[in-house]
XYZ file of C-alpha atoms in Angstrom:
586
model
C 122.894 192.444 75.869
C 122.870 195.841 74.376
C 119.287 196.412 75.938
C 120.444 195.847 79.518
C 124.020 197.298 79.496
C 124.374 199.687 81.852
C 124.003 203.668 80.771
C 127.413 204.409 82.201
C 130.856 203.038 80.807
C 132.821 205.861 82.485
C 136.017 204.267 84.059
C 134.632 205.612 87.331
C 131.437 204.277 87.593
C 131.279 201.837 91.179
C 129.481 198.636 91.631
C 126.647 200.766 92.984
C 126.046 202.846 89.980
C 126.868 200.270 87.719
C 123.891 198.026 89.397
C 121.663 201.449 89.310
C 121.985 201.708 85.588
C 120.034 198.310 85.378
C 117.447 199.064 87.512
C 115.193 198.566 84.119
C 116.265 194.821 83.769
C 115.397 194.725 87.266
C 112.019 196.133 86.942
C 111.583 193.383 83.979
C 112.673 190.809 86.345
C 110.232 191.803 88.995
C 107.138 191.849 86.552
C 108.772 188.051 85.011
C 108.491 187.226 88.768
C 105.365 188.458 89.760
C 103.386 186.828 86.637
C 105.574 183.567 87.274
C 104.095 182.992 91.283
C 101.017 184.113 89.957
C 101.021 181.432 87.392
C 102.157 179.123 90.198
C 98.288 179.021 91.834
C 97.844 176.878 88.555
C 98.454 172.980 90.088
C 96.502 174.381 93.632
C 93.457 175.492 91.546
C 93.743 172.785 89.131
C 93.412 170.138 91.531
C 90.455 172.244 93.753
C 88.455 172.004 90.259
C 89.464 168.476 89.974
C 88.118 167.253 93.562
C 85.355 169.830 93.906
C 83.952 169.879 90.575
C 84.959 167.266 88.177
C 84.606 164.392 90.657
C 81.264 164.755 91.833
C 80.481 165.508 88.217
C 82.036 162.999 86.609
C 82.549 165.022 83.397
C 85.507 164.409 81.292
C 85.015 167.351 79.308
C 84.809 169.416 81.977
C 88.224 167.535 82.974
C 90.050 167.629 79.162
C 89.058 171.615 79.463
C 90.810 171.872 82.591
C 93.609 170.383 81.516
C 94.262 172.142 78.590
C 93.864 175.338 80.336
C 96.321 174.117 83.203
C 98.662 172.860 80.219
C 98.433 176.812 78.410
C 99.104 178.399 81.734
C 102.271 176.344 82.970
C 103.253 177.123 79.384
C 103.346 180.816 80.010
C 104.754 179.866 83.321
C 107.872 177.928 81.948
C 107.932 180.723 79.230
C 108.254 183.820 82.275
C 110.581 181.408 84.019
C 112.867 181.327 80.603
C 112.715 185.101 80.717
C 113.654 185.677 83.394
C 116.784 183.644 83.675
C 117.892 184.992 80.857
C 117.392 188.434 81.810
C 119.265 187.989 85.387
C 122.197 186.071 83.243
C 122.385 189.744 81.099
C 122.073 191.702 84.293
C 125.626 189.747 84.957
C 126.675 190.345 81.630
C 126.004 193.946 81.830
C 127.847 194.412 85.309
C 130.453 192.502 83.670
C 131.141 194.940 80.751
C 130.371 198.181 82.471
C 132.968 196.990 85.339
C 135.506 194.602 84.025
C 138.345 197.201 83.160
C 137.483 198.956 86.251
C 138.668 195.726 88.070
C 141.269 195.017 85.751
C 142.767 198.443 86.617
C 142.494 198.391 89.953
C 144.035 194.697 89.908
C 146.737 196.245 88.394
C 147.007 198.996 90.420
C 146.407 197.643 93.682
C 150.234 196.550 94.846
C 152.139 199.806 93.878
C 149.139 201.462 95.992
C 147.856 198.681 98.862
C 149.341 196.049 101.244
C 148.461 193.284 99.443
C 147.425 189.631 100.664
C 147.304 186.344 98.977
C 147.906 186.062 95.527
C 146.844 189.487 94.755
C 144.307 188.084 92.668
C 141.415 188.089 95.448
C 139.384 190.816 93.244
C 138.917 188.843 90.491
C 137.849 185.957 92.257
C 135.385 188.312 94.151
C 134.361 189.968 90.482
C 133.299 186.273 88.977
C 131.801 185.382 92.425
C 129.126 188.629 92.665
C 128.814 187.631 88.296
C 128.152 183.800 89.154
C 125.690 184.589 91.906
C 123.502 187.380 89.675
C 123.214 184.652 86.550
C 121.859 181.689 89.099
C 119.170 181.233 91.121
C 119.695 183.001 94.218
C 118.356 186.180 92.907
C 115.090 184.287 91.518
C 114.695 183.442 95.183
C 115.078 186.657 96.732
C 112.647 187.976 94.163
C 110.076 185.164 94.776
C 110.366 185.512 98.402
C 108.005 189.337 98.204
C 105.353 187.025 97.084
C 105.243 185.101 100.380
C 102.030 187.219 102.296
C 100.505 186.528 99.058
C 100.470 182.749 99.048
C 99.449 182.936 102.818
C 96.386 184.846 102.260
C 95.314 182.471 99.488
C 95.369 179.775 102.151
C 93.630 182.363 104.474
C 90.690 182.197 101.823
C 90.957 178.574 101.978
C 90.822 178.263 105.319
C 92.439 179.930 108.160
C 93.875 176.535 110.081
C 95.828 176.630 106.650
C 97.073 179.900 106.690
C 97.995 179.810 110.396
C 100.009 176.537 109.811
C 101.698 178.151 106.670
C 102.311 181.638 108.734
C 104.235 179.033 111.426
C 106.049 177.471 108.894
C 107.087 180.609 107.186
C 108.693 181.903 110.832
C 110.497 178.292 111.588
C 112.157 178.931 108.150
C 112.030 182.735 108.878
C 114.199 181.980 111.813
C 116.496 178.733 110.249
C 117.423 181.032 107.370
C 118.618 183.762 109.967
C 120.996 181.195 111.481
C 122.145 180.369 108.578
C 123.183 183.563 107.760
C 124.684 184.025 111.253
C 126.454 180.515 111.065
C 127.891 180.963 107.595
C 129.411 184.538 107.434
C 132.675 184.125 109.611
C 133.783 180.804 108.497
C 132.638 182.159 104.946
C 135.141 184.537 105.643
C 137.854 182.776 106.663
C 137.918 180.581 103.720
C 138.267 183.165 101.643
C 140.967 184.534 103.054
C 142.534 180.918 103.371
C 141.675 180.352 99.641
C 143.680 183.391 98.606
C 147.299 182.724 100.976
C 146.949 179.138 98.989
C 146.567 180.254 95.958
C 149.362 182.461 96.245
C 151.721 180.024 97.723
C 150.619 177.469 95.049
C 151.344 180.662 92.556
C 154.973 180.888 94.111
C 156.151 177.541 93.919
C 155.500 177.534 90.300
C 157.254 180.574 89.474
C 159.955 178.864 91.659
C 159.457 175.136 90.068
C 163.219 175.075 88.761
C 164.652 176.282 92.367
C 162.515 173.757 93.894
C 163.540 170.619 91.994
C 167.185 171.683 91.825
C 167.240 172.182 95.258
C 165.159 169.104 96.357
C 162.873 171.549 98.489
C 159.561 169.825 96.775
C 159.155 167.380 100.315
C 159.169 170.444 102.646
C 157.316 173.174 100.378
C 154.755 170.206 100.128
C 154.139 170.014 103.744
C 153.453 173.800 104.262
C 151.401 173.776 101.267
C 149.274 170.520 102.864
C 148.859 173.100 106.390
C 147.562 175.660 104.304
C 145.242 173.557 101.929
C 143.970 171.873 105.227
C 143.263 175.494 106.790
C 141.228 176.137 103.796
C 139.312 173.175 103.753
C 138.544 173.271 107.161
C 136.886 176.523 106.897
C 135.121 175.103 103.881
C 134.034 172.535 105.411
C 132.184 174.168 107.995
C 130.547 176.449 105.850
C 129.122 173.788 103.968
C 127.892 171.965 107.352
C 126.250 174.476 108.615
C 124.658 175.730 105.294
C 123.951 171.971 104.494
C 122.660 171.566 107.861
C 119.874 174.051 107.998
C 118.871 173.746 104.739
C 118.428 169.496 105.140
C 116.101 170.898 108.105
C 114.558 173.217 106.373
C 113.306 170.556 103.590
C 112.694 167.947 105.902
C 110.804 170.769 108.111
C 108.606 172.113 104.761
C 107.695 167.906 103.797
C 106.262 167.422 107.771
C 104.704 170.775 106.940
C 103.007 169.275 103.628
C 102.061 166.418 105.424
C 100.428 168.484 107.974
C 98.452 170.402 106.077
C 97.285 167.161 104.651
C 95.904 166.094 107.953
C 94.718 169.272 109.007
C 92.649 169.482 105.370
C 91.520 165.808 106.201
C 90.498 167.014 109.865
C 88.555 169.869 108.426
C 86.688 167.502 105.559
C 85.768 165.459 108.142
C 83.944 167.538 110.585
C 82.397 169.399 107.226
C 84.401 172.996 107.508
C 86.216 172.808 104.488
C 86.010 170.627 100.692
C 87.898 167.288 99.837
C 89.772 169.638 97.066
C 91.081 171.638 100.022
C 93.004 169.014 101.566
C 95.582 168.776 98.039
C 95.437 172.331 97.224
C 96.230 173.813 100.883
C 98.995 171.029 100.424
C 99.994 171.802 97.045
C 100.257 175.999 98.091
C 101.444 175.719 101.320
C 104.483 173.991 99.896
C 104.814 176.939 97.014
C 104.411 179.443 99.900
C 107.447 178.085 101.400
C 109.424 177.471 98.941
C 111.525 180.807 98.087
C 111.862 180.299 101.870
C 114.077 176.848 101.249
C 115.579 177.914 98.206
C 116.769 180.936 99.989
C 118.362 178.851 102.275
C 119.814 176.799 99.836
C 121.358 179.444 97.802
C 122.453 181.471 101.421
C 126.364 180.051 101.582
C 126.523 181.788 97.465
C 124.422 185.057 98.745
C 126.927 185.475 101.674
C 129.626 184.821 99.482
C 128.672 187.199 96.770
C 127.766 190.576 99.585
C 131.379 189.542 100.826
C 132.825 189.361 97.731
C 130.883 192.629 96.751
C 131.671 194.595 99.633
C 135.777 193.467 99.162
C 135.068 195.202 95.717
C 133.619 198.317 96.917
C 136.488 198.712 99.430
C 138.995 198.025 97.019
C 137.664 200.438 94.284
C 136.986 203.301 97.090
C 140.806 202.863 97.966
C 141.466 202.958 94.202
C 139.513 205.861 92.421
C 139.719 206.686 88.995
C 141.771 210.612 88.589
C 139.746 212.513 85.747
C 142.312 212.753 83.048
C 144.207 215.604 83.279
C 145.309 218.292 80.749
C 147.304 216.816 78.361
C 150.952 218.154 78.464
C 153.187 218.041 75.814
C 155.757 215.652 75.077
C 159.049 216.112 77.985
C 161.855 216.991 75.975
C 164.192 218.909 77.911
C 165.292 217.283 81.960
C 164.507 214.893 84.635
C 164.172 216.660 87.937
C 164.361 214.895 91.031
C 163.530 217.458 94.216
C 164.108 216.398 97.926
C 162.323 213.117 96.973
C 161.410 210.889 100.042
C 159.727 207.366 98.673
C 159.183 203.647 99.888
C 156.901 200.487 99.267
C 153.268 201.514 98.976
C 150.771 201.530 102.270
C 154.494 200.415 104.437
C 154.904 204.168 105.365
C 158.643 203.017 105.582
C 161.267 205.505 104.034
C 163.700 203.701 101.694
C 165.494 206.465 99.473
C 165.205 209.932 101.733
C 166.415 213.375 100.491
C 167.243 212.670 96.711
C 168.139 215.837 94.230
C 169.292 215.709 90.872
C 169.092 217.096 87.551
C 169.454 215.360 84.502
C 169.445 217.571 81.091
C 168.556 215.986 77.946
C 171.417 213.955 75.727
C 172.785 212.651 79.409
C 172.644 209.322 80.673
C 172.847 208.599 84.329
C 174.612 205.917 86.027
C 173.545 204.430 89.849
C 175.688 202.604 91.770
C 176.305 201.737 95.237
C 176.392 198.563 97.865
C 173.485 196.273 97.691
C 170.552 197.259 99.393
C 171.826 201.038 99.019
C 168.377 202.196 97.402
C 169.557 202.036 93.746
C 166.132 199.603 92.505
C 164.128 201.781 95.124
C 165.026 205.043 93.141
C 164.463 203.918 89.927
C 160.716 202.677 91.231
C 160.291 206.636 92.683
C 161.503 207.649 89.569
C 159.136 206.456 87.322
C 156.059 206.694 90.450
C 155.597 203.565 90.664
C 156.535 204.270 94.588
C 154.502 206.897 96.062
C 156.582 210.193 96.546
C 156.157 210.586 100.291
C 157.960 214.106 100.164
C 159.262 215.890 97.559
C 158.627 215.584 93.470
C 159.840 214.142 90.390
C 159.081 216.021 87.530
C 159.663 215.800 83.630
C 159.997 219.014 82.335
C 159.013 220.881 85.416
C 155.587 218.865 85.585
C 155.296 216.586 88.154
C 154.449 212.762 87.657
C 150.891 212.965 88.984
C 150.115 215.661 86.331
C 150.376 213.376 83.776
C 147.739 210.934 82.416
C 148.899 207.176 83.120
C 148.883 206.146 79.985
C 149.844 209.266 78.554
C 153.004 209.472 80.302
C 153.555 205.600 79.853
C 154.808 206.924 76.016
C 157.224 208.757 77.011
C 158.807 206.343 79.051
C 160.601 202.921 78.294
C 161.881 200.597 81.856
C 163.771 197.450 81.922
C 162.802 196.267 85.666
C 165.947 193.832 87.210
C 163.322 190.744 86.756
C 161.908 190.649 83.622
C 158.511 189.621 83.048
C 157.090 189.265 78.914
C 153.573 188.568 78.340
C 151.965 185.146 76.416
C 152.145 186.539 72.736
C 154.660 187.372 69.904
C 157.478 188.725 69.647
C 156.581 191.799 68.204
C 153.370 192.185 70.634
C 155.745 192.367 73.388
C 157.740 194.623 72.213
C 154.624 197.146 71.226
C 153.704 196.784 74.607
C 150.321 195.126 72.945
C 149.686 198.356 71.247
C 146.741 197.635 68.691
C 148.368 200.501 66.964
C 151.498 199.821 66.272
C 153.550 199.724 62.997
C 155.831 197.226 61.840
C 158.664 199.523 60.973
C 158.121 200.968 64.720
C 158.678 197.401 65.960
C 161.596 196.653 63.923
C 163.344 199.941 65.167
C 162.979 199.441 68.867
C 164.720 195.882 67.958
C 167.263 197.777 66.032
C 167.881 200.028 68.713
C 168.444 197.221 71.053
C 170.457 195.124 68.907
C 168.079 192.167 68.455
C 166.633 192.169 65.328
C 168.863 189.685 63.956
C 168.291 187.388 67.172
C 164.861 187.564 66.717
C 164.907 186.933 62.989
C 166.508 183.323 64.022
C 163.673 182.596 65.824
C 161.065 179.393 64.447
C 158.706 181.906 63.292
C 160.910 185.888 63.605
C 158.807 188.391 65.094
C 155.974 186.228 65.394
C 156.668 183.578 67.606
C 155.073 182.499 70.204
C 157.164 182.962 73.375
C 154.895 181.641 76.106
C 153.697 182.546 79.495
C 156.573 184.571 80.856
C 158.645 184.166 78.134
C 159.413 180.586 78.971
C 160.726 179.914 74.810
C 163.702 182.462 75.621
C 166.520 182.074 77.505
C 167.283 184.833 80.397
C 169.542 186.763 78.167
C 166.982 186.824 75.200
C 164.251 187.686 77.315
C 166.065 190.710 78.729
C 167.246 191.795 75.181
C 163.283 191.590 73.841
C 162.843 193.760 77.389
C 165.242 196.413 76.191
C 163.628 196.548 73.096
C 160.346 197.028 74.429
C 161.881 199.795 76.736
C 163.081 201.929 73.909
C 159.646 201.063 71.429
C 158.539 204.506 70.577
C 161.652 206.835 71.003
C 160.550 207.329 74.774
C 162.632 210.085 76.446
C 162.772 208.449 79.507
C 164.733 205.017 79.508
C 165.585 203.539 82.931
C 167.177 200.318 82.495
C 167.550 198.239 86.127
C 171.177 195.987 86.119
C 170.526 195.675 82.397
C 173.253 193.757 82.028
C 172.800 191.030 84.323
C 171.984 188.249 81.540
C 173.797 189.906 79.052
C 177.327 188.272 77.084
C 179.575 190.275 75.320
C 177.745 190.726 72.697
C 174.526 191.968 74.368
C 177.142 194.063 76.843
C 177.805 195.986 73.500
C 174.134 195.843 72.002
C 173.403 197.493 75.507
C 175.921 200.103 74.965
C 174.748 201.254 71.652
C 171.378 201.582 72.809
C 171.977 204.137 75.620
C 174.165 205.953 73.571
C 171.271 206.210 70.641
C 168.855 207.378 73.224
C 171.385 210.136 74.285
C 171.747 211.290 70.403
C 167.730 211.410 69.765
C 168.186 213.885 72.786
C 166.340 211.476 75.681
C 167.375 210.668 79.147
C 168.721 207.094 79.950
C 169.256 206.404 83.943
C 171.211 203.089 84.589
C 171.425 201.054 87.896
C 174.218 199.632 87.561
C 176.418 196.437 89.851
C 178.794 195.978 86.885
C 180.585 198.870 85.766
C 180.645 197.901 82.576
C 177.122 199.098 81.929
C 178.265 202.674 82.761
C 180.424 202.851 79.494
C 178.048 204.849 77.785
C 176.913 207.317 81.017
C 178.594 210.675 81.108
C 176.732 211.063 84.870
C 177.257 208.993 87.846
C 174.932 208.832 91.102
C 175.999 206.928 93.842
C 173.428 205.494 96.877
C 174.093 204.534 100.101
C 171.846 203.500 102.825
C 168.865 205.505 101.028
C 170.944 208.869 100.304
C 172.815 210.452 97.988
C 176.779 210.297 98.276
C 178.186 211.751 95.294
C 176.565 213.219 91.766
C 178.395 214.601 88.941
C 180.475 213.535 85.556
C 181.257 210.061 85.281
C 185.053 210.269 85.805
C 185.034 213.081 88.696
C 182.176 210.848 90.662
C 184.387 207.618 89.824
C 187.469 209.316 90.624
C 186.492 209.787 94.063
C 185.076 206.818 94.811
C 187.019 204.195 93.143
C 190.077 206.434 94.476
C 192.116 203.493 96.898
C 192.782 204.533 100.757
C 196.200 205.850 101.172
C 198.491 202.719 101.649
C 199.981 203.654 105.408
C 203.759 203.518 105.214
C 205.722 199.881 106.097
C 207.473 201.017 109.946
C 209.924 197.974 110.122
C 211.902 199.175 112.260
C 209.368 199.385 114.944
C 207.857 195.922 113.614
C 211.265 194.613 114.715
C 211.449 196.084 117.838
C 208.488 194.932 119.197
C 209.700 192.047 118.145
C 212.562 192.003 120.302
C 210.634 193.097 123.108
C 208.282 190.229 123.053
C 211.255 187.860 122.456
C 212.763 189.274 126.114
């Protein structure tokens, strides 16, 4: 593959670029192709020799010479044929590795940045689909179809009733493979955009299985999931009827051709203008001439497919760019700074926390709190830029989030998110966040920190079990406890921890606890959004949210103090209970 990889693995290099850097194996497949329709004269020639020469002759070895030479030359043609398959299937293979973490990245990236549709996972799909289409045989066709004015002035030379009846046949297909193309794009469209809101509904209802069985909702999620299945396969359906359908007439169409050409060549032996070999080999080329024609056709639903699926990719990464990595900055050590910061759900343009300022030094802990819906998850997303800042900055040591490097930054920070999601893999690869560098003793001291080394050590196989997609092995409180763990791997001096507590006993309550308190004495930040107040044991800072803002910020028990303070109990009046009383008795 090496000799066809693309010159370019920068992170930034497009689809474009990436199928620039193998214009060589390109060039290669163009030469394969050329030699191969040259080589494809070899069964019209053959049987010219055959009828022209060897039959009036009647020489066998004339005959045993031509068909060894026939038999070398379709040798060298299945030979080019071999090569070049094999070089379009590393042309995929090559767009594959230049642009696989490109598209992995931008997957990734897409909902904290787009509005996204579906299942989200619509780039992939389009990724394999442009991949699947380079490695078949629609790109042998379009390279075979160049060599179409050749093939008609060979039946020129034969004779030009031929080449006039292959230059008609050649615009009938001309025109069928034009309405194919016309036919196919829209509903090609469609069900690809049907495909992906199934998919993701299918996707929901298994992350939901448990809710739906408990709640017997299996009958009625069934029956939306037959509407949408049913909208898919109708626009399926008619993008295989009308590619079937043209390219049924399009074969049928090239065989009446063949036949035709048969007559005609019989015509012209008859009335002495042309040779009885003329009649199979105007046959024989006519139906090679057409040919790329019908297999153009034939491949046209997975070439509209794939320039849909490739121009969904070039959309998606122009939306996405890769930054250049910027100057690395040193490691934040000192406060959290949030300034005037203004932030909602990506691409909504919809404020949901408006007008936030704080400072948090290092050593502190923070607690949020407020009502639900107050903006307390909302902040933490801001905080750590996974929500755009619409106005205003966060900053870690006076630099600003987009300053740092992604990954860079993602060391200095540790998050618990309120629905925790682990990976397929071990223990300790979760918790290492699937570094490939990472140490046992730094695993085991993230666990420590969290409290669940010894849980984990009851586990079948300790730090290396297998916990499943999702974390399915663990229960909700283990799974949040391996979280926390993986939050705090590396000493990070940002910790933001979302309702921590929510699947947390006692035990974990105090685990919990202990954790924030040992990031405040390594001299990191913790910020905790809190429902329960028992997660703000360990906070010596209290923010509280409502409706989006700010209400109160300070120490823990001043913040507290004013608003768990209770209203002013108004003072019993029974004397003027009882006389309204007695008036309403009159």
């Amino acid at each position: 593959m090496s000799r066809f990889a693309a010159t370019s693995t920068s992170p930034n290099a497009d689809p474009a670029s990436a199928l620039r850097n193998c214009r060589t194996a390109f060039v290669g497949v163009g030469i394969a192709s050329a030699l191969v329709n040259i080589l494809y004269l070899t069964g019209s020639f053959f049987m010219l020799e055959v009828y022209d020469r060897v039959l009036p002759s009647r020489s066998i070895p004339s005959l045993v010479a031509l068909c060894l030479l026939a038999l070398l030359l379709y040798g060298f043609q299945g030979a080019f044929e071999l090569i070049r398959g094999r070089m379009l299937v590393r042309i995929a293979g090559a767009l594959d590795e230049t642009m696989s973490g490109r598209i992995y990245r931008a997957l990734v990236r897409a909902p904290l940045k787009l509005r996204m549709q579906g299942d989200g996972l619509q780039a992939l799909r389009d990724f394999d689909q442009v991949r699947s289409f380079l490695s078949g045989a629609g790109p042998a066709a379009l390279f075979d179809l160049p060599w179409l004015p050749f093939y008609i002035a060979i039946c020129f030379l034969f004779h030009p009733v031929i080449g006039l009846m292959t230059i008609g046949g050649g615009l009938i297909l001309t025109i069928l493979t034009y309405l194919t193309n016309r036919g196919t794009q829209a509903p090609a469209k469609k069900a690809a955009e049907a495909g992906g809101l199934r998919n993701a509904f299918a996707q929901a209802s298994q992350r939901n299985a448990e809710v739906v069985q408990a709640m017997g909702m299996a009958g009625r999620l069934a029956n939306l999931w037959e509407r949408r299945n049913a909208d898919y396969r109708e626009e399926n359906r008619r993008t295989s009827d009308i590619g079937n359908g043209y390219g049924a007439l399009s074969k049928v169409f090239r065989m009446a051709l063949q036949s035709g050409v048969l007559a005609a060549g019989a015509v012209l032996v008859i009335n002495g203008e042309a040779s009885p070999g003329i009649i199979i080999a105007g046959s024989i080329l006519t139906a090679r001439a057409l040919a790329p024609v019908e297999l153009a056709i034939g491949n046209w639903r997975g070439l509209v497919s794939a320039r849909q699926s490739w121009q969904r990719l070039k959309e998606l990464l122009n939306a996405l760019p890769e930054a250049d990595t910027p100057l690395a900055l040193p490691a934040p050590h000192e406060r959290l700074s949030v300034e005037g910061l203004a932030s909602g759900p990506p691409a909504a343009q919809r404020l949901i926390v408006t007008d936030v300022n704080f400072v948090v030094r290092a050593g502190s802990a923070l607690g949020v709190i407020g009502p639900s819906a107050s903006g307390k998850s909302s902040l933490a997303r801001a905080i750590l830029g996974i929500w755009p800042a619409y106005r205003g900055a966060v900053r870690l040591d006076g630099a600003a989030l987009d300053q740092w490097d992604s990954d860079a930054l993602g060391k200095h920070i540790g998050y618990l998110p309120q629905d925790v999601e682990l990976f397929a893999g071990t223990v300790a690869e979760n918790i290492c966040r699937f570094a490939e560098d990472a140490t046992s003793e730094a695993i085991v001291a993230a666990a420590k920190a969290a409290r669940v080394n010894e849980l984990i050590l009851r586990l079948p196989n300790g730090y290396d079990t297998e916990i499943g997609e999702g974390g399915t092995s663990l229960s909700a409180g283990q799974r949040q406890r391996v979280a926390l763990a993986r939050a705090l791997y590396g000493d990070p001096f940002l910790v933001v921890l979302d309702e921590p507590n929510s699947n947390l006993d006692a035990e974990g309550e105090q685990a919990l606890s202990a954790a924030i308190l040992n990031v405040r004495a390594r001299g990191g930040i913790a910020v905790v959004i809190a429902h329960r107040p028992s997660a703000l044991a360990s906070t010596d800072l209290v923010l509280m949210m409502n409706e989006g803002r700010v209400q109160a910020f300070g120490p823990k028990e001043e913040v507290l103090g004013k608003v768990l303070r209770p209203p002013q109990a108004e003072r019993p009046k029974p004397l003027k209970i009882v006389a309204e009383g007695q008036e309403a008795a009159k």
